[in-house]
XYZ file of C-alpha atoms in Angstrom:
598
model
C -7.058 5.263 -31.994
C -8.821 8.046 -33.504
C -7.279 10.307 -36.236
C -5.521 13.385 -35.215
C -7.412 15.344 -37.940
C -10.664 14.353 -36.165
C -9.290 15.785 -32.889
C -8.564 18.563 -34.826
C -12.072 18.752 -36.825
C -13.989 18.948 -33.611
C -12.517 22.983 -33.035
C -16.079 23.921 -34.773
C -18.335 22.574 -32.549
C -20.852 25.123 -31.419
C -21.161 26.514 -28.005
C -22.940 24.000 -25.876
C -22.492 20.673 -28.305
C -19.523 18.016 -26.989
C -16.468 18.078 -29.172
C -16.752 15.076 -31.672
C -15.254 14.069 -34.865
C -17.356 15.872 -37.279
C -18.457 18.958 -35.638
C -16.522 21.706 -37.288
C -17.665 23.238 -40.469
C -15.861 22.159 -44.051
C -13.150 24.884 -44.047
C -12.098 24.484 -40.917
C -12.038 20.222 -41.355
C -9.781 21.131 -44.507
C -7.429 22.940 -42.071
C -7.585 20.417 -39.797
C -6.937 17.534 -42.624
C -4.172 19.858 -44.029
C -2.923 20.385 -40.684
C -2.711 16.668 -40.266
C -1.728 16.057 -43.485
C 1.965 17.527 -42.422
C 2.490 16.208 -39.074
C 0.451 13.032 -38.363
C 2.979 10.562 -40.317
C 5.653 11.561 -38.468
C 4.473 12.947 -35.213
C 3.746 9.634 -33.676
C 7.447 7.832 -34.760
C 9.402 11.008 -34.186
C 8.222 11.324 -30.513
C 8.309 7.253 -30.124
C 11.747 7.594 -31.432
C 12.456 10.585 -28.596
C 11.664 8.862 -25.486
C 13.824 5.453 -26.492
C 16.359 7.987 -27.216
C 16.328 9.624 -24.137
C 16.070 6.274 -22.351
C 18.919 4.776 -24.274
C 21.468 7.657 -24.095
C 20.795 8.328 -20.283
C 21.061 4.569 -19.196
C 17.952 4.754 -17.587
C 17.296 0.985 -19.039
C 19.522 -1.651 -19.852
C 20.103 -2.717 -23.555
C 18.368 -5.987 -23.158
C 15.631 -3.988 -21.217
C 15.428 -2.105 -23.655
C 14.500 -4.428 -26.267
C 12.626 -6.521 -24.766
C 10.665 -2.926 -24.397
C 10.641 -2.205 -28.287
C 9.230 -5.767 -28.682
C 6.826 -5.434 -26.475
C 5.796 -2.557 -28.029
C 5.556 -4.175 -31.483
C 3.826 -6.542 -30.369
C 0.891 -4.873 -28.302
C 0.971 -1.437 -29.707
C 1.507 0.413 -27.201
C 4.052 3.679 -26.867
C 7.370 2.714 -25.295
C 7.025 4.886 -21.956
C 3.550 3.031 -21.415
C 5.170 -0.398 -22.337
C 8.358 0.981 -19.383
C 6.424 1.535 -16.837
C 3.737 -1.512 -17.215
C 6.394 -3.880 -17.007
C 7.756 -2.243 -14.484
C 11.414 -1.464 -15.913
C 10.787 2.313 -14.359
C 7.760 4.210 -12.144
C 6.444 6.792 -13.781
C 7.419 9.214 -11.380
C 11.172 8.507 -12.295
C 9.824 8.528 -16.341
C 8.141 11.569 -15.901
C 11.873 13.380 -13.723
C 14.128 11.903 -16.694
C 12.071 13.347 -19.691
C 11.228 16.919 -17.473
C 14.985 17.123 -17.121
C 16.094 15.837 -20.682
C 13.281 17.600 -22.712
C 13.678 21.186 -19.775
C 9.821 21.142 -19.821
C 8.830 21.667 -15.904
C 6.474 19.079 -14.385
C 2.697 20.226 -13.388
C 2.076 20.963 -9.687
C 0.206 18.101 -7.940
C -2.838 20.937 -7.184
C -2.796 21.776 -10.737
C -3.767 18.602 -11.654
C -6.030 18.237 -9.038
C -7.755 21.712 -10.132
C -10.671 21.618 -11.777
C -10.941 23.318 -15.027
C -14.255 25.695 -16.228
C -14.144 25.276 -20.519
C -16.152 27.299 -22.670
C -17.221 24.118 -24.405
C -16.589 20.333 -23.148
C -14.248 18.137 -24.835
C -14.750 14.269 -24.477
C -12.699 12.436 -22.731
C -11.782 10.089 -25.723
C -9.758 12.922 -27.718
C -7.877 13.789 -24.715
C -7.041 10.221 -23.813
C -5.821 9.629 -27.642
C -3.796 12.775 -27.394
C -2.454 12.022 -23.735
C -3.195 15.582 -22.609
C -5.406 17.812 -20.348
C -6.118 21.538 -20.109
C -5.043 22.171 -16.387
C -5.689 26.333 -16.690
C -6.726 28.543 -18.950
C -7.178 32.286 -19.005
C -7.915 34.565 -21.735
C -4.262 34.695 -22.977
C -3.241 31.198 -22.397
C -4.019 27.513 -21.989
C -1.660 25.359 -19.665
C -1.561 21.558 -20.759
C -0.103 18.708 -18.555
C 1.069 16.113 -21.119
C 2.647 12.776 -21.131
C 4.862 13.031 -23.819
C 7.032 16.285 -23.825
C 8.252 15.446 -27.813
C 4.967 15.180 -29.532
C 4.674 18.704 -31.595
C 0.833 17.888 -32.508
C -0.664 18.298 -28.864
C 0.666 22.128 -28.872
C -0.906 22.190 -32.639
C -3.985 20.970 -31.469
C -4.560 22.965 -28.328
C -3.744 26.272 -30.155
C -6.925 25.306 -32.863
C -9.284 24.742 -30.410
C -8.683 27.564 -27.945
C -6.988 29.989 -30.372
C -4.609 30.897 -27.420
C -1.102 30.287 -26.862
C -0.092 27.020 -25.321
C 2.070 26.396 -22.521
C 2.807 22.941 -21.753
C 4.029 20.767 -18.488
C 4.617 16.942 -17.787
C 2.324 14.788 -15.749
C 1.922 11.161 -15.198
C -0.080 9.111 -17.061
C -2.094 7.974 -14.571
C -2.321 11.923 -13.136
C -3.620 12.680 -16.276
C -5.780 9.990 -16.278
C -7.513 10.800 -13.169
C -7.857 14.514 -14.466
C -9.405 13.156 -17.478
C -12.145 11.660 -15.330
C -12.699 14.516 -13.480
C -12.928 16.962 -16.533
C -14.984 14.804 -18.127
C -16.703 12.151 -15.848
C -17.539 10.368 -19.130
C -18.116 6.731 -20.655
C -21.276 5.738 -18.371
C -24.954 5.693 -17.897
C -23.992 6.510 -14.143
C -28.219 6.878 -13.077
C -28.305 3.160 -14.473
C -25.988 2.288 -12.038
C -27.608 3.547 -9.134
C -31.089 2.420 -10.942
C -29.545 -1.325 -10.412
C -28.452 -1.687 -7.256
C -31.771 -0.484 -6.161
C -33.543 -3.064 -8.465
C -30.909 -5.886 -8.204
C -30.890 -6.157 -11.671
C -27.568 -8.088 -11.049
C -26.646 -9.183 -14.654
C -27.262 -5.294 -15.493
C -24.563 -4.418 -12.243
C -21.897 -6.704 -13.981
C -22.449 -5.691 -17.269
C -21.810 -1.655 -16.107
C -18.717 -2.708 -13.520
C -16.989 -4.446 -16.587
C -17.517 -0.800 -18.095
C -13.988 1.252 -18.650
C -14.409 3.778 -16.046
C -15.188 1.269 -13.206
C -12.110 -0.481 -14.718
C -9.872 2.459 -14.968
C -10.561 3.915 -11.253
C -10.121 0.874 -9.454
C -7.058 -0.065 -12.011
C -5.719 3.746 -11.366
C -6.052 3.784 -7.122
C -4.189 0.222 -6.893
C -1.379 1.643 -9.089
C -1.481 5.057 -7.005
C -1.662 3.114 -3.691
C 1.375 0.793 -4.732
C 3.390 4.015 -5.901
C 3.272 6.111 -2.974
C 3.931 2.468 -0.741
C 0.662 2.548 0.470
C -0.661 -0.425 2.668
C -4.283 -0.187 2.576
C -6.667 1.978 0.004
C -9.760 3.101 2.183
C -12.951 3.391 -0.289
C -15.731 4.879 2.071
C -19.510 5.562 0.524
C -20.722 9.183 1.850
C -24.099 11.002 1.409
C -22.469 12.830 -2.107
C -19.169 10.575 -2.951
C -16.633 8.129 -2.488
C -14.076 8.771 -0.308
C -11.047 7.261 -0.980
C -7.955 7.411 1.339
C -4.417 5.240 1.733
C -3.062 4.392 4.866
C 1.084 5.929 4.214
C 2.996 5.078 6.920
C 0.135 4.244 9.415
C -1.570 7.142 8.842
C -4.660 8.021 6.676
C -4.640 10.782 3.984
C -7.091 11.980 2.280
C -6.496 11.557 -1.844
C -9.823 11.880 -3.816
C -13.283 12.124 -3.930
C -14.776 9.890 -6.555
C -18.439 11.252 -7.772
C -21.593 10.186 -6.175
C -22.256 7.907 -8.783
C -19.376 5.790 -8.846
C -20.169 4.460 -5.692
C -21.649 1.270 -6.554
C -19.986 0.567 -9.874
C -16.237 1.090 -8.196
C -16.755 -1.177 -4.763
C -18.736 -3.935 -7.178
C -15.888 -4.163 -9.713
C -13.489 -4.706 -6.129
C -16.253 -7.285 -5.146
C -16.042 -8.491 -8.922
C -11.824 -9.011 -8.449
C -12.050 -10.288 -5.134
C -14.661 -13.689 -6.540
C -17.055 -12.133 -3.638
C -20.815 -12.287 -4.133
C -21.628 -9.026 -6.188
C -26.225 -9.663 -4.941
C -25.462 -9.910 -0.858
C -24.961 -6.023 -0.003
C -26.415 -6.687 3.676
C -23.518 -8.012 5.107
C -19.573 -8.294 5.612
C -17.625 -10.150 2.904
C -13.947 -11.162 2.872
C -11.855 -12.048 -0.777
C -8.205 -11.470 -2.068
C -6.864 -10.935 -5.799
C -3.918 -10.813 -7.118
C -2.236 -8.256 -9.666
C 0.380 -7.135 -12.028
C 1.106 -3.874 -10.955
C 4.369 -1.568 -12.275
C 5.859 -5.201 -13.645
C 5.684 -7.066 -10.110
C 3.123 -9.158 -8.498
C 1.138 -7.465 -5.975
C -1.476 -9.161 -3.253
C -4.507 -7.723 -1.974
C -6.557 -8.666 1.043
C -10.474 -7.383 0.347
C -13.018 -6.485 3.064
C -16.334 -5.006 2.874
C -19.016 -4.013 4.617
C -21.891 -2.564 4.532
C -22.688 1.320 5.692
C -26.299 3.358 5.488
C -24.446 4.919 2.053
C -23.595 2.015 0.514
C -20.655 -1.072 0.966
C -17.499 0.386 2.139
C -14.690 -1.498 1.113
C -10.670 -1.703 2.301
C -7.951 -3.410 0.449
C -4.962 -4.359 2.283
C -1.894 -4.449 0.131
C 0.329 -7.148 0.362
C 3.483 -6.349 -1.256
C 6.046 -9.820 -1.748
C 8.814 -7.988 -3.332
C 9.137 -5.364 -0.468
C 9.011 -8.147 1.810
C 12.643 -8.105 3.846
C 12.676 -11.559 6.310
C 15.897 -10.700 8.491
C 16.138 -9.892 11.918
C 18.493 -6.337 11.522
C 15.867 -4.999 8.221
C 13.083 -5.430 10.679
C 14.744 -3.249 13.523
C 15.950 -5.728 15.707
C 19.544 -4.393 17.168
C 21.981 -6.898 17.831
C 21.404 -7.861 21.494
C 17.509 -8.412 20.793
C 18.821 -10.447 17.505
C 20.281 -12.922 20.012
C 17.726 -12.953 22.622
C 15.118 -13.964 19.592
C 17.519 -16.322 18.137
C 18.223 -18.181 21.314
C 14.454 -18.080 21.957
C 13.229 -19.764 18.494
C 16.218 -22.560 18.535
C 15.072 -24.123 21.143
C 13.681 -27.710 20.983
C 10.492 -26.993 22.435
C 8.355 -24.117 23.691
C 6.465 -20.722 23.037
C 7.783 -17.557 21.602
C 5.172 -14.895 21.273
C 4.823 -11.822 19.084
C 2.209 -9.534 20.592
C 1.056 -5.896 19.812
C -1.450 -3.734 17.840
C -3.135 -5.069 14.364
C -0.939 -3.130 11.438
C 2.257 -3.437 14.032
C 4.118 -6.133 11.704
C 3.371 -8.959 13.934
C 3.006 -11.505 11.261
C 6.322 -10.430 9.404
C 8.324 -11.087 12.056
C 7.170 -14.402 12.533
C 7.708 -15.032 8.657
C 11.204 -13.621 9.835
C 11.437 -16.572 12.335
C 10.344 -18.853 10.246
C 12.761 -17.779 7.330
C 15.441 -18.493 10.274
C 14.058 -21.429 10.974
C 13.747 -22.720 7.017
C 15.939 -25.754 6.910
C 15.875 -28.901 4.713
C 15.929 -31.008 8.090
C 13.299 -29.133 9.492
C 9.335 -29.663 8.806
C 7.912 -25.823 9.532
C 3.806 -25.664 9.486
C 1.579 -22.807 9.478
C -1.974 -22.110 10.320
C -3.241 -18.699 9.327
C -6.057 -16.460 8.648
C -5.346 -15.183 6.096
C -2.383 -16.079 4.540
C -0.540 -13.234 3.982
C 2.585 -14.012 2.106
C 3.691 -17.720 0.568
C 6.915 -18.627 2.081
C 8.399 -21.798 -0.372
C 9.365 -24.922 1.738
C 6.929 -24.644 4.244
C 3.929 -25.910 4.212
C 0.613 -23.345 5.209
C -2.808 -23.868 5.736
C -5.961 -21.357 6.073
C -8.493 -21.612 8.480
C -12.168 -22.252 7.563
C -14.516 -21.127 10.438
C -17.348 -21.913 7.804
C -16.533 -25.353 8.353
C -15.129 -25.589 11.556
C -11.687 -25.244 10.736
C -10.395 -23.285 13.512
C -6.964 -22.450 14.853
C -7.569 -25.195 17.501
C -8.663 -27.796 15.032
C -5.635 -27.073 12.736
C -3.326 -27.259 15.611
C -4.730 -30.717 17.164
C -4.355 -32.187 13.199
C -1.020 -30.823 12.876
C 0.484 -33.033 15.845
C -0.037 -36.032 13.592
C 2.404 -34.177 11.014
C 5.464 -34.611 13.097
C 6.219 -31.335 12.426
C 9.456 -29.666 14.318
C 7.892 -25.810 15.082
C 4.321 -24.754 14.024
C 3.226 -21.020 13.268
C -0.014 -20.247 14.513
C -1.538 -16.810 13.084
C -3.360 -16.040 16.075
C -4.044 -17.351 20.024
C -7.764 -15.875 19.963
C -9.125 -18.236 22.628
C -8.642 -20.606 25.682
C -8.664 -23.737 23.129
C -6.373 -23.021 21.082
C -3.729 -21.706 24.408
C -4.282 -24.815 25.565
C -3.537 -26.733 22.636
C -0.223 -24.581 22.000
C 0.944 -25.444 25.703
C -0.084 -28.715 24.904
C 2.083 -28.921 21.625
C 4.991 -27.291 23.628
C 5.467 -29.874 25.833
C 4.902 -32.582 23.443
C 8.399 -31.381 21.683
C 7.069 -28.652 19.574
C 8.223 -24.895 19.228
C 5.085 -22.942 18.744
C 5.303 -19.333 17.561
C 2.258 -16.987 17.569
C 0.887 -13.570 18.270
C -1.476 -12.327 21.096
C -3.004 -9.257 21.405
C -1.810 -7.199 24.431
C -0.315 -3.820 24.753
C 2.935 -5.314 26.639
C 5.326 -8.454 26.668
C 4.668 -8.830 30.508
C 1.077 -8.642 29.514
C 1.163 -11.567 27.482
C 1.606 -13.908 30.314
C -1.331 -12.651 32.720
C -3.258 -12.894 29.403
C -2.340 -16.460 28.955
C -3.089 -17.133 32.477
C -6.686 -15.231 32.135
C -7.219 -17.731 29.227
C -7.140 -20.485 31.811
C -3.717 -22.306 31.177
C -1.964 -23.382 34.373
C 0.994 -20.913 35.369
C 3.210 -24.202 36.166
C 2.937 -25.391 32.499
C 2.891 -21.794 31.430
C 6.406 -21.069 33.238
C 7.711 -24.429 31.543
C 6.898 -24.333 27.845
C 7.130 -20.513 27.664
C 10.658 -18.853 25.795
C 9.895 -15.248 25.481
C 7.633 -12.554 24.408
C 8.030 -9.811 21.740
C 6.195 -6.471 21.775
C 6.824 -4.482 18.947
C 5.124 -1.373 17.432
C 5.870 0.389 13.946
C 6.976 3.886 14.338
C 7.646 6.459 11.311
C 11.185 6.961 10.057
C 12.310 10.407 9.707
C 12.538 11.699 6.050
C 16.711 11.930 5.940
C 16.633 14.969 2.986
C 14.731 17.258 5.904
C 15.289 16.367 9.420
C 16.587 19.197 11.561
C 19.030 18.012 14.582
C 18.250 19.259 18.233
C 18.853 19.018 21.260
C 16.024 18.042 23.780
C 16.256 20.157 27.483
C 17.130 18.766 30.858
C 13.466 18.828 31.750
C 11.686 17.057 28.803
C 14.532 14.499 29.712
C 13.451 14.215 32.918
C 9.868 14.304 32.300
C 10.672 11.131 29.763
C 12.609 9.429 32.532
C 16.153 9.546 30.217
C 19.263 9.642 31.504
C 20.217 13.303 30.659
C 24.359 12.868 30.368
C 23.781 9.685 27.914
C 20.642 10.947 26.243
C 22.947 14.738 25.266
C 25.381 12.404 23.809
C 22.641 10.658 21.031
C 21.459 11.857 17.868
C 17.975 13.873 17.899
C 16.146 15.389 14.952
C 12.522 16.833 14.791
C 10.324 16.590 11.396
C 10.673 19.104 9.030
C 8.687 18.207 6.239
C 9.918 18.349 1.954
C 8.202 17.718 -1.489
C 10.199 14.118 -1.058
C 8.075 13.382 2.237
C 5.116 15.442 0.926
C 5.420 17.724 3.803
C 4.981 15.106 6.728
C 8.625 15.416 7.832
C 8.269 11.073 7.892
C 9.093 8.502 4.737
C 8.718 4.591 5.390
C 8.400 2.902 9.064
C 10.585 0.781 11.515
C 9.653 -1.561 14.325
C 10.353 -0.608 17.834
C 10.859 -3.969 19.594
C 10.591 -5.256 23.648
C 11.569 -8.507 23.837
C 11.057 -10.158 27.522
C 12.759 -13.519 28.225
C 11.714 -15.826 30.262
C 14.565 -16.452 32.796
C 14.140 -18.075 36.724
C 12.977 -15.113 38.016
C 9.930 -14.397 35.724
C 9.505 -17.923 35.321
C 9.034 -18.277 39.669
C 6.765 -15.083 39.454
C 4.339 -16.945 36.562
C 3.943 -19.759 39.367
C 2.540 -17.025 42.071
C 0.141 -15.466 39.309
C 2.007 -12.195 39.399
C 0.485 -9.478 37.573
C 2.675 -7.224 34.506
C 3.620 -4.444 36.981
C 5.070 -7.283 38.860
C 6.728 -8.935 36.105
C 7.730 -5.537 34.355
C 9.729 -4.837 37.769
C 11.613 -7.729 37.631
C 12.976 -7.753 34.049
C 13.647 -4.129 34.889
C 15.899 -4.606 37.554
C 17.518 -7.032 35.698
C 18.528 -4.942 32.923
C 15.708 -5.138 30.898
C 14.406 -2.075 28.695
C 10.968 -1.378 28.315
C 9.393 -0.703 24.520
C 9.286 3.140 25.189
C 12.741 3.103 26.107
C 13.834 1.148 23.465
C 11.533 4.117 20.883
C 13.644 6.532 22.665
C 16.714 4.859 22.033
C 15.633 5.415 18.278
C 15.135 8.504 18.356
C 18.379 8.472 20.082
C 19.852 7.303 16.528
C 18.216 9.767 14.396
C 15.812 7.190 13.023
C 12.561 8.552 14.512
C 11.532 11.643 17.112
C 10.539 11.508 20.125
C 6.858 12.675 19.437
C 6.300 9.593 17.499
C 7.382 6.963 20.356
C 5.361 9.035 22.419
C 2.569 8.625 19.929
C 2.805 4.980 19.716
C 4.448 3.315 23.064
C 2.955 5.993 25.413
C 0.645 4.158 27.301
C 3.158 1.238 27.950
């Protein structure tokens, strides 16, 4: 770390020259050292010393949390609130509330920190990272500061000597600050080198600059900023003058930064460098996962790219174990679908399949079935691509298309297991449908997913894929469609009452849909203005009874099939949305939005 009286020396620097250790003239390094002299002993233990207070005496942390913190701390060298929040013991949003509310110093405006900043001379990025602080606005009267730490007296000492203003201060993230940091600065790299390489292929050269602190720090910063805000993919897409990066919240895309031109190669190359994929092949798609320590937990990420006529895009789908909730009622199954499932997966033998949309939580709820299932007597196996999550006690496999390990090849093999219900990720083709009805009546329960828009449509898709309706109507249990709708935020929702003719227009019962629940989005700083916060499944699930069963054998089509379950009681996936929105769990807008063409 460098000396505070060097941050303080570099006040002299003259008008176009980078602020540096060494750049002020003699007098004003004696102030500096004098300056120093009085606070630097201290500084640093007094404010340590303030946040573990404030931590201790609100019982934000445990006592044993909070030594294992100090320890930690001694050990590494960290500060304590970096040490918190890297292991996980608090987010830094909930740091950054607790101190703003124990130390009454307001917290900076997202769009401040996002701002960008015009100084009469640059400062390098080095001081302000040592310091933990960034000038967010300045005017001729005032500089504001966003800092980390709210008790450390020498960052308002500091900012006062080099712009001779008053100082008003605010608390920011770290990583906030961080990423302001960069963009003030944009420091720490021979950036044209970069670009130099991957036109040359000089590949040593391209490892040697992604191992480089600001290729390390961006990627390192968007994972953490993707995890925070329960993002579950981070979009990195090359234009003709940046990076785009956006997160997929909630199943929807938002925009968070632009990364500069030339970080373009040196960010997607340190993914590729994480990932073990081939850093030299640019021209075409590559596939990789990693695995991280993010805010104290263990996080999983699925890495694609590919390549675009700006450069390899790359998405990283995050994979999330400890959010991971395997029962039936977390998912969004009510009670009556609970035991339709249930009754469906018990069996001895057959097919229960999960179809829908990719992103729709497909997979999860056959991890759900299979956490049901998960029982000493039992032998549960699983053929994916990829594997997603590691379930203990059951044994998984991958497929290999490289070497012609296929869905159908691992499901022929794993009849000589004498396994009691297999999981296959996916029925892509006619091989492997014919291999699952196969299984099925060889005294197997097979669970999968298909891709189709509806339950019914599940069957006629089977029966395209050339399996015989009279097996199909024998080994077949039930189908689930499901689709993941946004929750409403609860702090902003506004009740209301929908009118007799957008009830009829939806097809709703008008006496029992007056008696439910409805709310419309508002939108609040806890939602960030999108009236929506986390997701839940709408579900459809169609069992396969006499009726359906005799219309399989005459090839019926869905319409055909729909009718039937209908008129026996059963309730189609945009009914069930709307009997969500019913509960105050979602609007109607967003079934629309997601189940409308069923």
């Amino acid at each position: 770390m460098l000396g505070k009286a060097k941050i303080l020396a570099v006040a002299g620097a003259s008008p176009g020259q980078s602020l540096r250790p060494g750049a002020g003239t003699d007098s004003e390094q004696d102030q500096a050292h004098t300056l120093s002299a009085t606070s630097d002993a201290g500084t640093t233990q007094h404010s340590e010393n303030s946040i573990a207070a404030v931590l201790e005496a609100r019982a934000l942390l445990s006592r044993e949390a909070l030594s294992r913190a100090r320890l930690v701390q001694q050990e590494s060298g960290e500060r304590i609130d970096s040490v918190v929040t890297r292991l996980g013991l608090m987010s830094e949003q909930s740091l950054c509330e607790q101190l703003s509310d124990a130390s009454g110093m307001p917290m900076a405006p997202a769009d401040r920190l996002r701002g960008q900043v015009a100084l009469e001379q640059p400062i390098e990025a080095e001081f302000l990272r040592d310091i933990r602080a960034v000038p967010i606005a300045i005017d001729d009267a005032r500089v504001c500061v966003a800092v980390v730490d709210p008790y450390d007296p020498f960052v308002e000492s500091a900012f006062h000597f080099l712009f001779k203003r008053r100082v008003d201060r605010m608390i920011a993230r770290a990583s906030d600050i961080e990423a302001a940091i960069e963009r003030l600065c944009q420091d720490g790299t021979d950036r044209a080198a970069i670009e130099d390489t991957v036109e040359t292929g000089d590949i040593d050269r391209m490892r040697d600059l992604t191992s480089d602190a600001p290729a390390i720090r961006a990627v390192n910063r968007l994972i953490a900023e993707a995890v925070d805000a329960n993002a579950s993919d981070i979009h990195l897409e090359p234009t003709d003058d940046s990076l785009v990066v956006r997160f997929r919240i909630d199943g929807m895309l938002r925009l968070v930064t632009r990364l500069p031109q030339a970080m373009r190669a040196s960010v997607v190359a340190r993914i590729k460098v994480m990932a073990g994929l081939d850093i030299a092949e640019r021209r075409i798609p590559q596939d990789g996962r990693l695995r991280l320590a993010v805010r104290g937990h263990e996080i999983d990420l699925r890495v694609a790219t590919a390549p675009s006529i700006h450069g390899e895009s790359a998405v990283l789908r995050i994979l999330d174990r400890s959010n991971l909730k395997l029962e039936f009622a977390a998912l969004g199954l009510d009670n009556r679908l609970v035991e339709q499932f249930r009754e469906a997966i018990h069996r001895p033998y057959g097919i229960v399949l999960v179809t829908g949309p990719t992103g729709s939580g497909k997979t999860t709820t056959l991890y759900a079935a299979l956490a049901e299932l998960n029982q000493v007597e039992r032998k549960l196996l699983t053929v994916e691509d990829p594997i997603e999550y590691r379930l203990p006690g059951i044994v998984q496999t991958q497929v290999q298309p490289g070497i012609g390990f296929s869905f159908a090849t691992a499901l022929r093999s794993f009849l000589r297991q004498d396994p009691d219900a297999i999981m296959v990720g996916e029925i892509r083709d006619t091989e492997t449908a014919q291999i699952a009805v196969q299984a099925a009546l060889t005294g197997h329960m097979i669970l999968s997913t298909l891709h189709t828009n509806t339950a019914a449509g599940a069957i006629t898709r089977l029966i395209d894929m050339d399996v015989e309706p009279f097996l199909l109507s024998s080994v077949l249990a039930g189908v689930l469609a499901q689709r993941l709708v946004r929750r409403l935020c609860l702090q902003c929702r506004v009740p209301f009452v929908p009118d007799e003719a957008l009830l009829a227009t939806l097809g709703l019962d008008t006496a029992a849909a007056l008696a439910g629940h409805f709310h419309r989005a508002a939108g609040c700083t806890a939602c960030h203005g999108t009236g929506y916060s986390g997701r839940i499944a709408v579900f459809d699930f169609l069992p396969v009874d006499d009726a359906i069963a005799r219309l399989i054998l005459k090839r019926a089509d869905a319409r055909q099939i729909e009718e039937c379950a209908s008129a026996a009681g059963h309730r189609s996936l945009l009914q069930e949305g709307f009997a969500k929105a019913a509960q105050g769990l979602t609007t109607i807008e967003e079934v629309l939005r997601v189940a409308s063409g069923e």
